[in-house]
Amino acid sequence: MTTPVALRDVTYAYGTGDLARPVLRDVDLSVAPGEVVLLTGPSGSGKTTLLTLIGALRALQTGSATVLGQELAGATERQRTALRRRIGFIFQQHNLLGFLTARQNVAMALELDPATNERDRLARAGEMLAAVGLAEKCESRPDQLSGGQRQRVAVARALAGQPGLILADEPTAALDKQSGGDVVRLLRDLARRRGVPILMVTHDPRILDIADRIVAMEDGRILPATEAEPASAP
Amino acid sequence: MNAIPRTAPAAEARLLPWAPELTGDAAAPAPPPPPSRGGSPLAGLWLPLRLAWRQLRAERARLASAIAGVLFACVLVFMQLGFRSALFDSATALLAAMRADIFLMHPLTTVSFKPEMLPRIRASQAMALPEVQAAVPVYLAQATWRNPESGTRRAVQLVGFDTESGVMDFPGLAPLVETLKRPDTIAFDRRSRPEFGDVTRLLAERGPFEVQVGNRQMEIAGLVEIGPSFGADGNIVMSEVNFRRVVKERLPSQVDLVAIKLRPGADREAAMARLRALLPADVMVMSQPELVAHERNYWETATPIGFIFAFGSLMGLVVGMVIVYQILFSDIASHLREYATLKAIGYSNGFLRRAVLSAALILAVFGFLPGLALSTLLYDVVGKGTFLPLEMDLSRALSVFAMIFTMCGVAGLLAMRKLRDANPADMF
Ligand SMILES: Nc1ncnc2c1ncn2[C@@H]1O[C@H](COP(=O)(O)OP(=O)(O)O)[C@@H](O)[C@H]1O
Ligand SMILES: [Mg+2]
C-alpha cells in the first residue's frame, strides 16, 4: 500500500533571483494511511506553504512529492486540479459560499463528480451534515450559523467527496476553544472511521491529543522526531 | 502502518463508504459502477449556470441594476432599429401604396420626389406587347394645401393618373373612381399628418367639401390610404385631367412614371424582359417591389440616416456592455474568496469561466424579455405620436436578441479575466 503523502527533499522559495527567499528547506515528510499528523511550529516557519504544496495549490519547485499516488514535480495544472478533487480542504475561515445553503455548500463538493445526480448529491450532503450534527441546519445559509457550525459544515464539505486525504490549516483559529475542540474531534472521528489520513497545521495546544504523530517545524525545516512527542489524552 | 478495512463493517453501512482507491492504493477493489441515471452530459453546462443563477439571485439590488442596464440597451436598440426601418418604410410609403404590375421609370431618377421625366410615348410603345393590357402615365408634383380648419398652408403630394383605367390602385381608391371623373375632385390620404386638418372627421360630418389645392378649389370626394413619407406629409390622388388643372405648367408629354397592367395569366418576368428589349435606354423596367427597393436604397445609401441609427444602436450596446461588465466584475471581485475556495476544492478554471458566462447570458435573457415588452409598448405609443409605422416583428426581435446576447457574452468574457485573481494558494 502506498503512503498517501511522501515528500523528499522539498525546497521552496518565494520570489525569484536575488529576491528569492527560501521558506522550506529539504523537507522530508510522509503520512501513513489513516494517520492523523499535526504540524506545529512558530509563525512563519513555513507550515502553510508546505500544506499548499501538498494540496497541489502551488507548483512544486525542487524535490519530489507524491500525494495520493500523483507525483507533483512537474505536474500539469490539470493533474493538480484533478488531485485537489481527491483532497478534503479545511481552511482557517470556513469559506462557505454565502449564497448557498449548508446542504448546497456540501453538495458543491459532490458536483465535481459527473457520475452523481442531483438527488443523490443532496441526500449525501444531508447525511454528511447529520454526521456533523447539523441535520436541522441543512437549509440554513452560512450567515444564519454560528462560527462552530460553519466550520462543521466545512468539515462535512471536506469529507463529502470521499477524499483520500484531509488537509487543514488552523481550523480552530477563528473559533472559541470549546467549539474549536469539538470540531477537530469530530473531524478526527469521522476521518478515522473512513480511514482517511489527516494533516493538520495547528497552534492550539488543546487539540494536540488527537494526533497519532506531531511534526514540529522551525525556519523551514522539520525538527527531528525526538523533539515532537504525541500528547496523551487529557 | 494502520490496517485499512477494505469493506465497511455492517454496523457502519449507513456511513459514507470510504473509497480506498482515493488513497492511491493500487490494490484496492474497483469501486461500484456509478448509477447510470446520474450525470447528464449537460451537467458541465447546467451546474455552472445554476451556480451563476443562485449567485445573481442572492443579491437582488445588483441583479436589478444589471437587468435594468440590459433592458436599457435593449430598448435603445429596438427604438433605433424601429425608427430606422419606420423612416425607410415611410420614405417609400407612396410607392408602396401604388399597386400595379410593372413600372417604367427614368434610369436617372434616384428618388421619387425629384423624378427625371420620361416621354409619354413610352406608355403607348409598351402597349405593343400583347401581354400588356394597359399602360398609364403617372404625374407627380407638389402643391400647397390650405388646412380647411385653420387656414394654414402646407405642401402636399399630388398623384395624377387615369384613375378609370384600373391599372394602378391605391388602398381605398376603387369605390371613388366614378366620383373622381368629375372636374376638380380629389381623394385625400387619410393617414396624412394632422396639420392638414382632420379631413376624415369633416368628411363624416359634412359629406364632400371643398379645399384649396394650389390656386384651385377642389372637392374632397373620399379617402385613400397611403401614409406620410419623407418627401411629403400628406398625399392626394386625382385623375390626370384634374392634375393638369392644378399643375398648369406641366407638359402632358413628360411623365414621371408609367404604370403597366398585364393581361391575366401573363408572366411578369418575361413581360419585363420583353419590355426592356423593346424600349429605349431612357426607361428602367421595374416590378413594384423593385421600385420600392430602389427608393429605399436611396435613403439607405445616399443619406446618413442608416449610419445615424446604426451608430445609435452601437452606443446602446456599448453602454449596456459596460454596465453588465461592471456588475459581473464587481460580483467576481466581491466573491474572490469563494471562487478561490472552489478552485482549491478542485473546480477547474473552465467551470468558473462558464459560471461567469452563464451569469452574463442570464442577464441577457432577463433584460431582453422586459426590454422586448417595453419596446413593443413604446412602438405603439411613439408610433401613434409620430405617425411612423413602428411595428415589432419577429426577425427584428431575434436580431436584437442576438445583439444583446453578444453584448452580454463579450462583457462576460472581459469580466472573466478577474477570475485570475482568485488564487487557491492564498486560501490557507
Ligand atoms: N505568498 C507569499 N509570498 C511571499 N512570501 C510569503 C508568501 N506566503 C508566505 N510567505 C512567507 O513565507 C514564510 C512562511 O510562511 P507560512 O508558510 O505562511 O508560515 P506559517 O504558516 O508557518 O506561519 C513567511 O516568512 C511568510 O512571510
Ligand atoms: Mg500559516
XYZ file of C-alpha atoms and ligand atoms in Angstrom:
690
model
C 0.000 0.000 0.000
C 1.457 3.375 -0.983
C 1.698 6.184 1.514
C -0.852 8.968 0.952
C 1.811 11.666 1.359
C 5.502 11.193 0.702
C 7.799 14.249 0.424
C 11.510 14.088 -0.272
C 13.947 16.990 -0.244
C 11.263 19.591 -0.865
C 12.716 23.085 -1.019
C 10.602 26.099 -1.784
C 11.337 29.820 -2.137
C 9.067 32.798 -2.684
C 10.307 35.421 -5.127
C 12.869 34.926 -7.884
C 16.510 35.816 -8.468
C 18.074 37.971 -5.775
C 14.729 38.315 -4.030
C 14.294 34.561 -3.649
C 13.719 33.727 -0.008
C 13.685 30.040 0.876
C 10.877 29.156 3.272
C 11.188 25.366 3.057
C 14.497 23.547 3.091
C 14.975 19.839 2.363
C 11.681 18.826 3.879
C 11.056 15.089 4.159
C 7.633 14.100 5.400
C 5.319 11.163 4.992
C 1.847 10.433 6.215
C 0.731 6.838 6.541
C -2.771 5.633 5.584
C -5.296 6.605 8.239
C -2.708 8.562 10.218
C -3.512 11.859 11.944
C -0.487 14.131 11.789
C -0.329 17.551 13.407
C 2.118 20.121 12.118
C 3.198 22.738 14.640
C 5.812 25.438 14.768
C 6.254 29.148 15.167
C 4.574 31.571 12.831
C 6.481 31.996 9.600
C 8.137 28.592 9.807
C 6.595 27.509 6.501
C 3.729 25.281 7.643
C 1.131 26.870 5.382
C 3.481 26.834 2.431
C 4.086 23.137 2.967
C 0.364 22.461 3.135
C -0.328 24.373 -0.106
C 2.359 22.331 -1.853
C 0.905 19.032 -0.635
C -2.585 20.241 -1.569
C -1.373 20.971 -5.128
C -2.399 24.592 -4.682
C 1.139 25.672 -5.582
C 3.567 24.213 -8.087
C 6.489 22.316 -6.617
C 9.914 23.870 -7.246
C 12.509 21.308 -6.223
C 12.326 17.909 -4.617
C 9.705 15.244 -5.048
C 6.254 14.897 -3.589
C 3.847 12.046 -4.159
C 0.335 12.731 -2.934
C -2.342 10.045 -3.329
C -0.194 8.446 -5.992
C 0.262 11.638 -8.025
C 3.820 12.886 -8.469
C 3.674 16.660 -8.062
C 7.078 17.518 -9.502
C 6.277 18.750 -12.988
C 2.540 18.026 -12.647
C 0.296 19.970 -15.025
C -2.445 22.332 -13.863
C -4.968 19.752 -14.999
C -3.327 16.994 -12.959
C -3.176 19.255 -9.926
C -6.867 20.201 -10.299
C -7.752 16.518 -10.536
C -5.701 15.766 -7.426
C -7.391 18.568 -5.476
C -10.728 16.872 -6.047
C -9.433 13.901 -4.056
C -8.319 16.030 -1.123
C -10.611 17.474 1.533
C -9.589 21.005 2.487
C -10.490 22.761 5.703
C -9.436 26.365 5.891
C -8.927 28.816 8.706
C -12.070 30.588 7.610
C -14.963 28.360 6.718
C -15.046 29.817 3.154
C -18.552 28.611 2.518
C -20.453 30.167 -0.371
C -22.674 32.760 1.255
C -25.479 32.458 -1.276
C -25.890 28.709 -0.836
C -27.497 26.768 1.978
C -25.426 24.420 4.128
C -26.681 21.463 2.128
C -25.922 23.129 -1.217
C -22.446 24.036 0.010
C -21.714 20.433 0.895
C -23.227 19.270 -2.393
C -20.766 21.536 -4.257
C -18.017 19.093 -3.272
C -20.030 16.288 -4.872
C -20.887 18.106 -8.101
C -17.292 17.638 -9.159
C -18.113 14.009 -9.827
C -20.072 13.862 -13.082
C -21.419 10.402 -12.262
C -23.666 11.658 -9.467
C -27.148 13.017 -9.852
C -28.794 15.857 -8.021
C -30.988 13.760 -5.758
C -28.134 11.556 -4.581
C -25.920 14.580 -4.054
C -28.444 16.332 -1.855
C -29.154 13.127 0.049
C -25.443 12.522 0.600
C -24.952 16.152 1.664
C -27.814 15.696 4.132
C -26.211 12.542 5.569
C -22.896 14.333 5.874
C -24.497 17.249 7.710
C -26.255 14.797 10.007
C -22.893 13.169 10.683
C -21.501 16.520 11.878
C -24.626 17.081 13.953
C -26.266 19.679 11.751
C -29.257 17.709 10.471
C -31.562 20.567 11.463
C -29.468 23.236 9.775
C -29.445 21.800 6.250
C -31.378 24.676 4.746
C -29.653 27.478 6.675
C -27.313 29.888 4.991
C -23.825 30.408 6.463
C -24.789 33.786 7.907
C -27.513 32.065 9.935
C -24.999 29.711 11.580
C -22.542 30.190 14.431
C -18.800 30.030 13.788
C -18.528 26.479 15.081
C -21.496 25.362 13.000
C -19.991 26.893 9.873
C -16.718 25.102 10.463
C -18.644 21.872 10.895
C -20.332 22.482 7.543
C -16.812 22.935 6.150
C -15.851 19.582 7.689
C -18.887 17.989 6.067
C -17.917 19.534 2.745
C -14.338 18.311 3.051
C -15.460 14.753 3.830
C -18.395 14.569 1.426
C -16.291 13.987 -1.647
C -14.781 10.822 -0.081
C -11.295 12.328 -0.034
C -8.156 10.266 0.264
C -6.551 12.911 2.451
C -7.682 15.793 4.660
C -5.588 18.950 4.809
C -6.484 21.533 7.437
C -4.742 24.789 8.301
C -5.506 26.069 11.785
C -9.170 25.081 11.520
C -9.798 26.254 15.074
C -8.164 29.670 14.733
C -11.434 31.525 14.247
C -13.312 29.559 16.919
C -13.527 29.680 20.687
C -11.748 26.857 22.498
C -14.807 24.771 23.209
C -16.220 24.703 19.697
C -12.736 24.511 18.192
C -12.034 21.364 20.183
C -15.411 19.910 19.254
C -14.849 20.490 15.556
C -11.424 18.870 15.346
C -12.507 15.855 17.404
C -15.498 15.432 15.155
C -13.216 15.686 12.146
C -10.774 13.179 13.618
C -13.552 10.694 14.464
C -15.220 10.911 11.074
C -11.905 10.591 9.257
C -10.822 7.667 11.449
C -13.944 5.729 10.704
C -13.308 6.152 6.999
C -9.590 5.561 7.345
C -8.741 8.946 5.858
C -5.396 10.424 6.928
C -5.308 13.985 8.228
C -2.504 16.507 8.030
C -3.387 19.482 10.196
C -1.488 22.660 10.990
C -2.290 23.942 14.454
C -1.034 26.162 17.237
C -3.760 25.095 19.568
C -2.214 23.068 22.445
C -5.640 21.765 23.460
C -6.063 19.649 20.386
C -2.633 18.013 20.274
C -4.155 14.924 21.867
C -5.987 13.973 18.676
C -2.703 13.292 16.892
C -1.079 9.967 16.107
C 2.088 11.930 15.462
C 3.197 15.531 15.870
C 5.665 17.091 13.479
C 7.355 20.326 14.512
C 8.760 22.813 12.053
C 11.160 25.660 12.523
C 12.572 28.039 9.965
C 11.566 25.907 7.007
C 12.891 22.638 8.408
C 11.253 19.705 10.109
C 12.717 19.077 13.549
C 13.944 15.572 14.396
C 11.131 13.340 15.624
C 12.519 13.049 19.163
C 11.551 16.631 19.860
C 7.922 16.038 18.986
C 6.007 13.667 21.216
C 2.378 12.671 20.731
C 0.485 14.142 23.623
C -1.556 11.751 25.678
C -5.254 12.297 26.091
C -6.093 14.675 28.951
C 1.108 1.204 9.248
C -2.539 1.253 10.037
C -4.687 -1.547 8.808
C -7.394 -0.268 6.496
C -10.674 -2.197 6.266
C -11.400 -2.965 2.634
C -15.097 -3.251 3.194
C -17.110 -1.235 5.665
C -18.355 -3.294 8.610
C -22.095 -3.898 8.623
C -22.569 -1.682 11.663
C -21.196 1.238 9.697
C -23.009 0.507 6.477
C -25.057 3.693 6.751
C -21.896 5.769 6.846
C -20.498 7.040 3.643
C -18.334 4.383 2.031
C -14.656 5.022 2.219
C -13.013 4.567 -1.108
C -9.552 3.001 -0.693
C -8.601 3.851 -4.270
C -8.575 7.511 -3.262
C -5.555 6.946 -1.068
C -3.679 5.807 -4.131
C -3.872 2.139 -3.183
C -3.364 0.298 -6.442
C -4.551 -2.998 -4.991
C -7.917 -1.576 -3.966
C -11.001 -3.234 -5.444
C -12.695 -1.333 -8.245
C -15.436 0.990 -6.992
C -19.005 0.028 -7.825
C -20.046 1.476 -11.181
C -21.840 4.805 -10.780
C -25.600 4.699 -11.241
C -26.304 5.171 -14.909
C -29.207 7.552 -14.340
C -26.845 10.073 -12.777
C -24.607 12.525 -14.583
C -26.302 14.113 -17.515
C -23.886 15.068 -20.287
C -25.194 18.615 -19.953
C -24.119 18.830 -16.305
C -20.986 20.662 -17.409
C -23.189 23.493 -18.634
C -26.115 23.188 -16.280
C -24.186 23.223 -12.990
C -22.261 26.459 -13.652
C -25.463 28.009 -14.966
C -27.273 27.101 -11.779
C -24.418 28.381 -9.628
C -24.444 31.665 -11.556
C -28.187 31.994 -11.117
C -28.014 31.312 -7.383
C -25.306 33.894 -7.012
C -27.172 36.513 -9.045
C -30.371 35.827 -7.163
C -28.694 36.290 -3.797
C -28.124 39.973 -4.439
C -31.379 41.412 -5.600
C -30.268 45.026 -5.921
C -27.276 44.136 -8.027
C -29.353 41.822 -10.167
C -31.984 44.511 -10.657
C -29.439 47.105 -11.745
C -27.824 44.654 -14.151
C -31.181 43.772 -15.653
C -32.038 47.463 -15.889
C -28.797 48.038 -17.795
C -29.551 45.302 -20.291
C -33.136 46.461 -20.581
C -31.950 49.990 -21.295
C -29.620 48.798 -24.056
C -32.376 46.609 -25.417
C -34.950 49.402 -25.600
C -32.408 51.780 -27.119
C -31.511 49.327 -29.875
C -35.143 48.479 -30.539
C -36.055 52.155 -30.838
C -33.108 52.927 -33.108
C -33.849 49.998 -35.388
C -37.566 50.742 -35.247
C -37.095 54.368 -36.244
C -34.672 53.394 -38.947
C -36.980 50.931 -40.563
C -40.030 53.155 -39.980
C -38.307 56.033 -41.716
C -37.339 53.842 -44.627
C -40.816 52.375 -44.749
C -42.441 55.764 -44.654
C -39.943 57.118 -47.161
C -41.335 54.596 -49.579
C -44.968 54.783 -48.435
C -46.195 56.451 -51.611
C -44.560 53.968 -53.968
C -45.561 51.054 -51.741
C -49.211 52.141 -51.995
C -49.107 52.243 -55.797
C -50.345 48.849 -56.864
C -49.555 47.938 -60.464
C -47.792 45.047 -62.184
C -44.851 46.854 -63.807
C -43.461 50.390 -63.684
C -41.340 52.350 -66.109
C -39.072 54.974 -64.644
C -36.260 57.125 -65.970
C -32.917 55.482 -65.112
C -31.556 58.739 -63.719
C -34.368 59.039 -61.167
C -32.750 58.384 -57.812
C -35.713 59.223 -55.629
C -39.372 59.757 -56.420
C -39.670 63.304 -55.109
C -37.203 64.601 -57.694
C -38.010 62.464 -60.721
C -36.355 62.667 -64.134
C -39.162 62.751 -66.630
C -39.638 60.286 -69.434
C -41.564 60.747 -72.690
C -45.243 59.887 -72.513
C -44.886 57.969 -75.751
C -43.179 55.110 -73.832
C -46.600 54.215 -72.428
C -48.016 53.755 -75.912
C -44.926 51.827 -77.011
C -45.343 49.415 -74.134
C -48.844 48.653 -75.426
C -47.187 46.997 -78.436
C -46.623 43.887 -76.328
C -49.669 41.596 -76.464
C -49.431 40.744 -72.751
C -49.733 44.403 -71.745
C -53.379 45.176 -71.103
C -52.955 48.838 -70.281
C -50.195 51.372 -69.585
C -50.927 54.705 -67.971
C -48.704 57.714 -67.363
C -48.377 58.871 -63.768
C -47.718 62.507 -62.849
C -46.210 63.547 -59.549
C -45.980 67.095 -58.212
C -46.267 69.086 -55.025
C -48.718 71.904 -54.405
C -49.804 73.935 -51.407
C -52.753 72.752 -49.391
C -54.805 75.040 -47.208
C -55.953 73.456 -43.978
C -59.782 73.540 -44.134
C -59.960 74.106 -40.359
C -57.182 76.558 -39.538
C -56.351 78.010 -42.945
C -52.617 77.326 -42.646
C -50.744 76.208 -45.752
C -48.594 73.154 -46.278
C -47.035 71.254 -49.201
C -48.998 68.229 -50.321
C -48.004 65.480 -52.740
C -50.217 65.189 -55.826
C -50.561 61.957 -57.774
C -52.359 62.229 -61.081
C -53.151 59.317 -63.399
C -56.004 57.794 -65.319
C -57.964 56.564 -62.308
C -60.602 54.911 -64.513
C -58.136 52.633 -66.259
C -57.782 50.317 -63.270
C -54.055 50.000 -63.986
C -52.880 51.439 -60.717
C -54.747 51.069 -57.485
C -54.377 52.668 -54.062
C -55.979 51.184 -50.966
C -59.475 52.697 -50.839
C -59.462 54.086 -54.363
C -61.759 51.636 -56.138
C -65.135 52.957 -54.858
C -64.160 56.551 -55.669
C -63.366 56.042 -59.349
C -66.756 57.319 -60.614
C -66.685 60.437 -58.434
C -63.121 61.270 -59.387
C -64.200 61.623 -63.019
C -65.926 64.887 -62.108
C -63.932 68.101 -62.517
C -61.903 69.302 -59.513
C -62.375 66.251 -57.348
C -59.664 64.602 -55.281
C -59.142 61.649 -52.948
C -57.313 62.564 -49.761
C -54.828 60.341 -47.880
C -56.440 59.652 -44.517
C -53.001 58.994 -42.953
C -51.703 62.452 -43.827
C -50.305 64.303 -40.807
C -52.887 66.165 -38.657
C -51.507 69.552 -39.827
C -53.604 69.051 -42.975
C -56.781 69.231 -40.889
C -58.999 66.467 -39.611
C -60.381 65.681 -43.047
C -61.718 62.292 -42.009
C -63.952 63.820 -39.348
C -65.048 66.737 -41.538
C -65.949 64.355 -44.312
C -68.005 62.256 -41.954
C -69.767 65.339 -40.583
C -70.495 67.375 -43.699
C -70.003 64.970 -46.603
C -67.801 66.022 -49.559
C -66.411 69.531 -49.098
C -64.090 71.977 -50.849
C -60.459 72.669 -50.026
C -57.858 74.873 -51.666
C -55.150 72.982 -53.567
C -52.660 75.234 -55.360
C -54.863 78.032 -56.672
C -57.985 75.932 -57.132
C -60.933 74.974 -55.025
C -61.224 71.209 -55.192
C -63.758 68.866 -53.715
C -62.696 66.002 -51.454
C -64.643 63.039 -52.761
C -63.291 60.411 -50.424
C -60.295 58.890 -48.683
C -57.425 56.646 -49.706
C -54.703 55.210 -47.526
C -51.049 55.958 -48.299
C -49.186 57.411 -45.318
C -46.750 60.306 -44.978
C -43.256 59.943 -46.409
C -40.006 61.923 -46.249
C -40.886 63.889 -49.354
C -44.448 64.679 -48.323
C -46.512 64.813 -45.156
C -49.771 64.270 -46.994
C -50.989 62.895 -50.317
C -53.870 63.426 -52.669
C -54.833 61.289 -55.624
C -56.728 62.617 -58.663
C -57.414 61.990 -62.292
C -54.915 63.079 -64.915
C -57.259 65.813 -66.132
C -57.744 67.266 -62.682
C -53.990 67.052 -62.062
C -53.403 69.276 -65.076
C -55.958 71.761 -63.823
C -53.887 72.239 -60.649
C -50.405 71.998 -62.170
C -50.963 74.058 -65.298
C -47.305 74.464 -66.204
C -46.773 70.736 -66.535
C -46.275 69.423 -70.082
C -48.510 66.399 -70.631
C -45.859 64.831 -72.836
C -43.415 64.481 -69.928
C -44.414 61.921 -67.325
C -42.802 60.774 -64.086
C -43.742 57.106 -64.121
C -45.621 54.713 -66.322
C -47.744 52.055 -64.633
C -48.486 48.905 -66.591
C -51.173 46.280 -66.110
C -50.645 42.840 -67.644
C -53.291 40.577 -69.078
C -54.437 37.937 -66.622
C -52.107 34.936 -66.620
C -49.201 36.784 -68.238
C -45.712 36.032 -66.908
C -44.409 39.208 -65.299
C -40.709 38.359 -65.504
C -40.999 37.505 -69.184
C -43.010 40.650 -69.861
C -40.403 42.772 -68.101
C -37.635 41.200 -70.156
C -39.546 41.890 -73.380
C -40.208 45.481 -72.323
C -36.523 46.007 -71.685
C -35.737 44.717 -75.148
C -38.465 46.790 -76.728
C -37.982 50.173 -75.088
C -35.046 52.566 -75.481
C -32.456 53.131 -72.784
C -34.263 56.096 -71.245
C -36.559 53.818 -69.251
C -35.920 51.384 -66.450
C -38.384 48.479 -66.170
C -39.211 47.522 -62.595
C -41.699 45.465 -60.647
C -43.332 47.212 -57.722
C -41.057 45.628 -55.085
C -38.076 46.705 -57.179
C -39.450 50.209 -57.368
C -39.812 50.341 -53.573
C -36.357 48.844 -53.072
C -34.871 51.411 -55.450
C -36.376 54.213 -53.414
C -35.296 52.659 -50.140
C -31.791 52.206 -51.425
C -31.568 55.931 -51.989
C -32.427 56.673 -48.375
C -30.153 53.978 -47.049
C -27.077 54.809 -49.099
C -27.325 58.410 -50.227
C -28.220 59.806 -46.792
C -26.580 59.455 -43.356
C -29.835 58.092 -41.913
C -28.699 54.479 -41.924
C -25.406 55.398 -40.299
C -27.045 57.543 -37.627
C -29.260 54.727 -36.454
C -26.537 52.097 -36.670
C -24.378 54.382 -34.550
C -27.178 54.905 -32.037
C -27.698 51.149 -31.742
C -23.990 50.585 -31.255
C -23.862 53.186 -28.497
C -26.733 51.454 -26.722
C -24.885 48.148 -26.926
C -21.637 49.671 -25.685
C -23.338 51.297 -22.699
C -25.160 48.046 -21.921
C -21.933 46.101 -22.200
C -20.127 48.435 -19.801
C -22.945 48.100 -17.268
C -23.001 44.305 -17.479
C -19.204 44.177 -17.322
C -19.161 46.367 -14.219
C -21.741 44.244 -12.478
C -20.069 40.952 -13.319
C -16.654 42.316 -12.440
C -17.710 43.546 -9.012
C -19.588 40.291 -8.477
C -16.386 38.343 -9.036
C -14.300 40.798 -7.051
C -16.549 40.510 -4.014
C -16.635 36.718 -4.247
C -12.931 36.119 -4.855
C -12.593 34.059 -1.681
C -15.463 31.829 -2.724
C -14.093 31.403 -6.232
C -10.648 30.627 -4.828
C -12.223 28.061 -2.493
C -13.941 26.407 -5.419
C -10.630 26.255 -7.266
C -8.995 24.824 -4.157
C -11.516 22.017 -3.829
C -10.968 21.045 -7.432
C -13.203 23.162 -9.627
C -11.476 23.955 -12.899
C -10.954 27.416 -14.323
C -13.238 26.339 -17.143
C -16.096 25.694 -14.744
C -15.752 29.138 -13.186
C -15.494 30.789 -16.603
C -18.657 29.009 -17.629
C -20.334 30.291 -14.466
C -19.393 33.881 -15.298
C -20.507 33.491 -18.892
C -23.752 31.919 -17.697
C -24.363 34.908 -15.442
C -23.893 37.180 -18.457
C -26.307 35.159 -20.541
C -28.891 35.019 -17.762
C -28.734 38.809 -17.667
C -29.151 38.873 -21.453
C -32.342 36.828 -21.279
C -33.757 38.586 -18.227
C -33.012 42.012 -19.655
C -34.234 41.180 -23.124
C -37.691 39.879 -22.225
C -38.902 43.022 -20.398
C -36.988 45.072 -22.979
C -38.999 43.421 -25.732
C -42.272 44.050 -23.888
C -41.394 47.679 -23.147
C -40.251 48.305 -26.713
C -43.453 46.843 -28.116
C -45.381 49.223 -25.892
C -43.187 52.170 -26.883
C -43.562 51.320 -30.566
C -47.281 51.612 -30.106
C -47.179 54.881 -28.160
C -44.459 56.550 -30.226
C -45.917 55.238 -33.470
C -49.230 56.892 -32.670
C -47.496 60.124 -31.696
C -45.231 60.432 -34.726
C -47.287 58.674 -37.421
C -44.291 56.483 -38.098
C -45.058 52.857 -38.917
C -43.336 51.351 -35.856
C -44.059 47.670 -35.527
C -42.393 44.815 -33.690
C -41.650 41.868 -35.902
C -40.092 38.510 -35.201
C -36.976 38.966 -37.276
C -36.126 42.238 -35.578
C -36.785 40.729 -32.144
C -34.466 37.844 -32.993
C -31.709 40.056 -34.297
C -31.878 42.368 -31.277
C -31.745 39.308 -29.036
C -28.648 38.159 -30.893
C -27.075 41.583 -30.347
C -27.925 41.667 -26.632
C -26.702 38.094 -26.237
C -23.412 39.012 -27.895
C -23.153 42.173 -25.833
C -23.540 40.257 -22.566
C -21.261 37.492 -23.788
C -18.466 39.962 -24.544
C -18.977 41.614 -21.147
C -18.741 38.168 -19.542
C -15.550 37.330 -21.437
C -13.994 40.599 -20.290
C -15.096 40.159 -16.677
C -13.731 36.623 -16.649
C -10.185 37.921 -16.570
C -10.806 38.931 -12.985
C -11.043 35.229 -12.103
C -7.262 35.014 -12.380
C -7.087 36.948 -9.119
C -8.778 34.094 -7.327
C -5.688 32.189 -6.251
C -6.393 28.990 -4.318
C -2.903 29.089 -2.794
C -3.931 32.170 -0.822
C -6.729 30.301 0.880
C -4.725 28.813 3.727
N 2.603 34.431 -0.980
C 3.755 34.707 -0.352
N 4.682 35.473 -0.953
C 5.864 35.754 -0.319
N 6.166 35.324 0.876
C 5.285 34.548 1.531
C 4.028 34.201 0.945
N 3.353 33.428 1.817
C 4.155 33.289 2.892
N 5.287 33.963 2.725
C 6.419 33.993 3.671
O 6.925 32.687 3.818
C 7.232 32.420 5.161
C 6.477 31.201 5.622
O 5.093 31.499 5.673
P 3.971 30.452 6.017
O 4.175 29.258 5.166
O 2.670 31.127 5.939
O 4.319 30.068 7.528
P 3.378 29.631 8.703
O 2.104 29.113 8.119
O 4.192 28.594 9.407
O 3.160 30.813 9.561
C 6.867 33.661 5.942
O 8.052 34.388 6.216
C 5.959 34.419 5.040
O 6.169 35.794 5.237
Mg 0.101 29.740 8.402
